[in-house]
PDB file of C-alpha atoms in Angstrom:
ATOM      1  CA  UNK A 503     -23.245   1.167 -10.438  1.00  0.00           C
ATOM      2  CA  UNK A 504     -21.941   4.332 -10.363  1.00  0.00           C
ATOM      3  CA  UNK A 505     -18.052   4.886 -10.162  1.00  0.00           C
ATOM      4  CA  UNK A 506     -16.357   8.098  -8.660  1.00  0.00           C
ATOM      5  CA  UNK A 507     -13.226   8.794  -7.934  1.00  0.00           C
ATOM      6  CA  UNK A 508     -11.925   9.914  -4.192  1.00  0.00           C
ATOM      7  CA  UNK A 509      -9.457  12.182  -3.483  1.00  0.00           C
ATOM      8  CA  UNK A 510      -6.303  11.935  -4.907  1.00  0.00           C
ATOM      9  CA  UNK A 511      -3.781  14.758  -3.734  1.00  0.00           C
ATOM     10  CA  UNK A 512      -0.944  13.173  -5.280  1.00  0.00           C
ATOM     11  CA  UNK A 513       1.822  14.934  -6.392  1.00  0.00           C
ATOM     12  CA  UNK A 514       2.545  13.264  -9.950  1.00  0.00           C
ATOM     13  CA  UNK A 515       5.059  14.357 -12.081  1.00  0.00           C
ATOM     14  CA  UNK A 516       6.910  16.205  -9.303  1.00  0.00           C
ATOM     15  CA  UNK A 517       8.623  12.838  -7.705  1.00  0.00           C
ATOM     16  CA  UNK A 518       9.263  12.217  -4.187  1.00  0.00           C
ATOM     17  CA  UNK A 519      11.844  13.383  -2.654  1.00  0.00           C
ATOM     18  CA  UNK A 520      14.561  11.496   0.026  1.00  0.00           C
ATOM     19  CA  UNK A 521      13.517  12.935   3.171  1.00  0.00           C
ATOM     20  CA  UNK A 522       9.324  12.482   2.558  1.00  0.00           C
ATOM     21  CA  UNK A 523      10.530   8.910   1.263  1.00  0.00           C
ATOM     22  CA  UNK A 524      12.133   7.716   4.128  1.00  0.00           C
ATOM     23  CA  UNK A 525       9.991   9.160   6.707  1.00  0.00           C
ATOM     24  CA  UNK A 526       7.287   7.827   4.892  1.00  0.00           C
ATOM     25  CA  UNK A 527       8.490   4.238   4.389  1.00  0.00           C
ATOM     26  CA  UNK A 528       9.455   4.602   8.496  1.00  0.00           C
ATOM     27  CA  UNK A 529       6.202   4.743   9.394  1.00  0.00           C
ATOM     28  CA  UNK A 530       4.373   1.822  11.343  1.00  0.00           C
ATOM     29  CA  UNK A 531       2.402  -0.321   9.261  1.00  0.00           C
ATOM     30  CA  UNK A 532       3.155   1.397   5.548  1.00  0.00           C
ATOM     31  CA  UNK A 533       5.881  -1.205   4.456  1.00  0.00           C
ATOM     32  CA  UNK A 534       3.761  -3.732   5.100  1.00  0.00           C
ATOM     33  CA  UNK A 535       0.643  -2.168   3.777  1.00  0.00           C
ATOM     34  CA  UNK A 536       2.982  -1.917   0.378  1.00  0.00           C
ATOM     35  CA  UNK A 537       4.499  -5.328   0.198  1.00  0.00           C
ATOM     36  CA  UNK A 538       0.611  -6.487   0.311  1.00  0.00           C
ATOM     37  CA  UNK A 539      -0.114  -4.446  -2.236  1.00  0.00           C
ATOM     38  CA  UNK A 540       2.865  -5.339  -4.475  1.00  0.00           C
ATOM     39  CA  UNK A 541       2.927  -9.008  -3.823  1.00  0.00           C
ATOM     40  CA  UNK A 542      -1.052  -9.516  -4.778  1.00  0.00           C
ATOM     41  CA  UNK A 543      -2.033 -10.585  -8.144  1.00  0.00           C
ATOM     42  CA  UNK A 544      -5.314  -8.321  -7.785  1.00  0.00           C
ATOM     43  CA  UNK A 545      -5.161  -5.447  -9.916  1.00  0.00           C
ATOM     44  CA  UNK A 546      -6.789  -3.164  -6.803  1.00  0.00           C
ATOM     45  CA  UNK A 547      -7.443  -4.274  -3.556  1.00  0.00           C
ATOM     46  CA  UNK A 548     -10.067  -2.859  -1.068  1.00  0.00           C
ATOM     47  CA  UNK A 549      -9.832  -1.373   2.143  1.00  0.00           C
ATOM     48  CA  UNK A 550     -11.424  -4.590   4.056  1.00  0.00           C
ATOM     49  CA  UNK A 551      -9.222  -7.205   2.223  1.00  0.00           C
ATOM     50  CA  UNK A 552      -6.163  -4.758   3.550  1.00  0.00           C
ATOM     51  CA  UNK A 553      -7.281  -4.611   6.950  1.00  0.00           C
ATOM     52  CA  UNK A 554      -8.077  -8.216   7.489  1.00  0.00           C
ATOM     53  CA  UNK A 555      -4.718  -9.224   6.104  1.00  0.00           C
ATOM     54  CA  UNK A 556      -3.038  -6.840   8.110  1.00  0.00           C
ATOM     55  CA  UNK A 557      -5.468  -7.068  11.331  1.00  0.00           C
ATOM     56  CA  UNK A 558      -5.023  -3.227  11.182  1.00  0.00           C
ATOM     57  CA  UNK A 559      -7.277  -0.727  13.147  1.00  0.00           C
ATOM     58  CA  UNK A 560      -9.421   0.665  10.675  1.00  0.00           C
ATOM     59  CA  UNK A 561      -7.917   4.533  11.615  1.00  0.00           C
ATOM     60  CA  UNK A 562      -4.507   3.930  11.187  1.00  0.00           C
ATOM     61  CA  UNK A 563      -4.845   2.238   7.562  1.00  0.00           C
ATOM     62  CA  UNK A 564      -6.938   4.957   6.882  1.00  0.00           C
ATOM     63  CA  UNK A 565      -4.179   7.577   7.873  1.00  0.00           C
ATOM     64  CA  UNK A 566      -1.753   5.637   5.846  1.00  0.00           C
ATOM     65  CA  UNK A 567      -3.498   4.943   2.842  1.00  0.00           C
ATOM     66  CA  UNK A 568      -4.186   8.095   2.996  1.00  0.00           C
ATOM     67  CA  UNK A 569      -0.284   9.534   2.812  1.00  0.00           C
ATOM     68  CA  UNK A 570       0.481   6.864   0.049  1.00  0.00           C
ATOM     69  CA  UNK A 571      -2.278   8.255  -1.830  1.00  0.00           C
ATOM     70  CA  UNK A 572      -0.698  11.984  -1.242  1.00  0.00           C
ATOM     71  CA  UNK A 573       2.095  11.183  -2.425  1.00  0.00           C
ATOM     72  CA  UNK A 574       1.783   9.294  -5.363  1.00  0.00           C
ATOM     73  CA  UNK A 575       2.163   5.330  -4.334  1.00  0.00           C
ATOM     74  CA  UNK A 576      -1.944   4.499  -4.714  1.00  0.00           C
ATOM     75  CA  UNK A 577      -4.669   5.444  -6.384  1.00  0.00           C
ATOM     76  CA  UNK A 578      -7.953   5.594  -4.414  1.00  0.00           C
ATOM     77  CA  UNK A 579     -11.209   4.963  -6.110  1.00  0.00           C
ATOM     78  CA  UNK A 580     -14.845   5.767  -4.434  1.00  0.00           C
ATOM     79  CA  UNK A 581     -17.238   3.657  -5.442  1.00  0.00           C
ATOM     80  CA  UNK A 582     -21.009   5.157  -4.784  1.00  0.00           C
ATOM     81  CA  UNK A 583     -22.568   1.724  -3.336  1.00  0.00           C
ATOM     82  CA  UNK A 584     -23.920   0.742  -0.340  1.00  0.00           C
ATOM     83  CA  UNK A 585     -22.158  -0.549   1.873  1.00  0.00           C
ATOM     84  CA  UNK A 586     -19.392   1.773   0.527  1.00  0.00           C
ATOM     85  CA  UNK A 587     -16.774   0.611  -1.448  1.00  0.00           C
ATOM     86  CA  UNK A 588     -13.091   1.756  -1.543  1.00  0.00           C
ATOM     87  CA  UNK A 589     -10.239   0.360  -3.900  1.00  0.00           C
ATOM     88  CA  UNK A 590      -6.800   1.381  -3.996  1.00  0.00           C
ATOM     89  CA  UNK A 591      -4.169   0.636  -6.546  1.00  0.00           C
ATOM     90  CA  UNK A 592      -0.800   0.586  -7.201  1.00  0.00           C
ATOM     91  CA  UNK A 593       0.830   3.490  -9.109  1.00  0.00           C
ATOM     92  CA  UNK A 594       4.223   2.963 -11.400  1.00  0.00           C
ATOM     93  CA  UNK A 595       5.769   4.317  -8.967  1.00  0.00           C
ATOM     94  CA  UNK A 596       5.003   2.047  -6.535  1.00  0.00           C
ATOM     95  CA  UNK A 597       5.437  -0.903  -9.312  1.00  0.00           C
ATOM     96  CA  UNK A 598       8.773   0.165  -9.813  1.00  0.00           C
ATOM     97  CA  UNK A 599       9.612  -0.800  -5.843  1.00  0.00           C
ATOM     98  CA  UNK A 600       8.306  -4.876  -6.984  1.00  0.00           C
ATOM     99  CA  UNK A 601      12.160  -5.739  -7.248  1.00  0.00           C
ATOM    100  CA  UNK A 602      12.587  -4.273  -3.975  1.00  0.00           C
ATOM    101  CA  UNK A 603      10.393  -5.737  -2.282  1.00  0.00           C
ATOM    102  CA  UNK A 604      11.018  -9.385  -3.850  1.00  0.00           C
ATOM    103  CA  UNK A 605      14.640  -9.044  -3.059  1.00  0.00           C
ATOM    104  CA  UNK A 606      13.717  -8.146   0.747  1.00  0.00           C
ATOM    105  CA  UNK A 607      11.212 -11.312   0.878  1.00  0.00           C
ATOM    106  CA  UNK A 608      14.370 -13.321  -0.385  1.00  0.00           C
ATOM    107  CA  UNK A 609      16.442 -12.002   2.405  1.00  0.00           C
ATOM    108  CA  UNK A 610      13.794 -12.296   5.165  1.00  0.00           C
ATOM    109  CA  UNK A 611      13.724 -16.084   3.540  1.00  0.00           C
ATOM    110  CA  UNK A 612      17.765 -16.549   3.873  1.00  0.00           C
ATOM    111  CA  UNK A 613      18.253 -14.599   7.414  1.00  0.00           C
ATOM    112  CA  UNK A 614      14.967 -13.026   9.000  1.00  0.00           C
ATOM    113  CA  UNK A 615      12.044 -15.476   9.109  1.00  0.00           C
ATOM    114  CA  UNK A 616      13.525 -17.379  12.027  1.00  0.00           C
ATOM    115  CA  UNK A 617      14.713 -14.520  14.054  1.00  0.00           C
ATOM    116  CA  UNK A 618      12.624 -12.532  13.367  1.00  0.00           C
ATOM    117  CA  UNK A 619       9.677 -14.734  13.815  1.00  0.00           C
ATOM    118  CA  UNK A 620       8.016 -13.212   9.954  1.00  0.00           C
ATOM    119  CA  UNK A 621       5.967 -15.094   8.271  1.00  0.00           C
TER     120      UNK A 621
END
């Protein structure tokens, strides 16, 4: 089995600023795409798990995988197998946001699930 990596455009080492962060994190779909990243105790995940949990069209995961990938959230790794294989992974950066997103899990527990009707 060969192992290749995709494109990663990230921009490591430069950070991410305010602006890019929030309209990033605003988007449809990428905090949840993140919180099922953070929360699983897989190392990687792969495209299919992440659309299945999600029940995401397979375009618009694409498009935001894609961003987190620019900017430095995920790593993206090719593998060259058929049926094609595509793993993505958490960066420290992204790590660092676990306490973030355990504290908002706590709240949605406390005041949201209800409401909200979250699961």
């Amino acid at each position: 089995m060969s192992k290749g990596k995709g494109s990663q455009g990230s921009k490591r080492g430069e950070g991410v600023d305010e602006s890019t962060l929030f309209s990033l994190l605003g988007k449809a779909h990428t905090l949840a795409i993140l919180n099922e990243i953070v929360t699983t105790d897989k190392q990687s995940i792969r495209f299919g798990e992440l659309q299945d949990s999600l029940e995401l069209s397979p375009n618009t995961l694409s498009r935001r995988l894609d961003e987190l990938v620019e900017v430095g959230f995920l790593e993206r790794t090719q593998y060259d197998e058929i049926p094609p294989r595509v793993e993505y992974e958490e960066t420290e950066m992204v790590n660092d946001l676990t306490p973030v997103f355990r504290g908002l899990e706590i709240w949605m527990e406390r005041h949201g699930s209800d409401q909200l009707e979250c699961s």
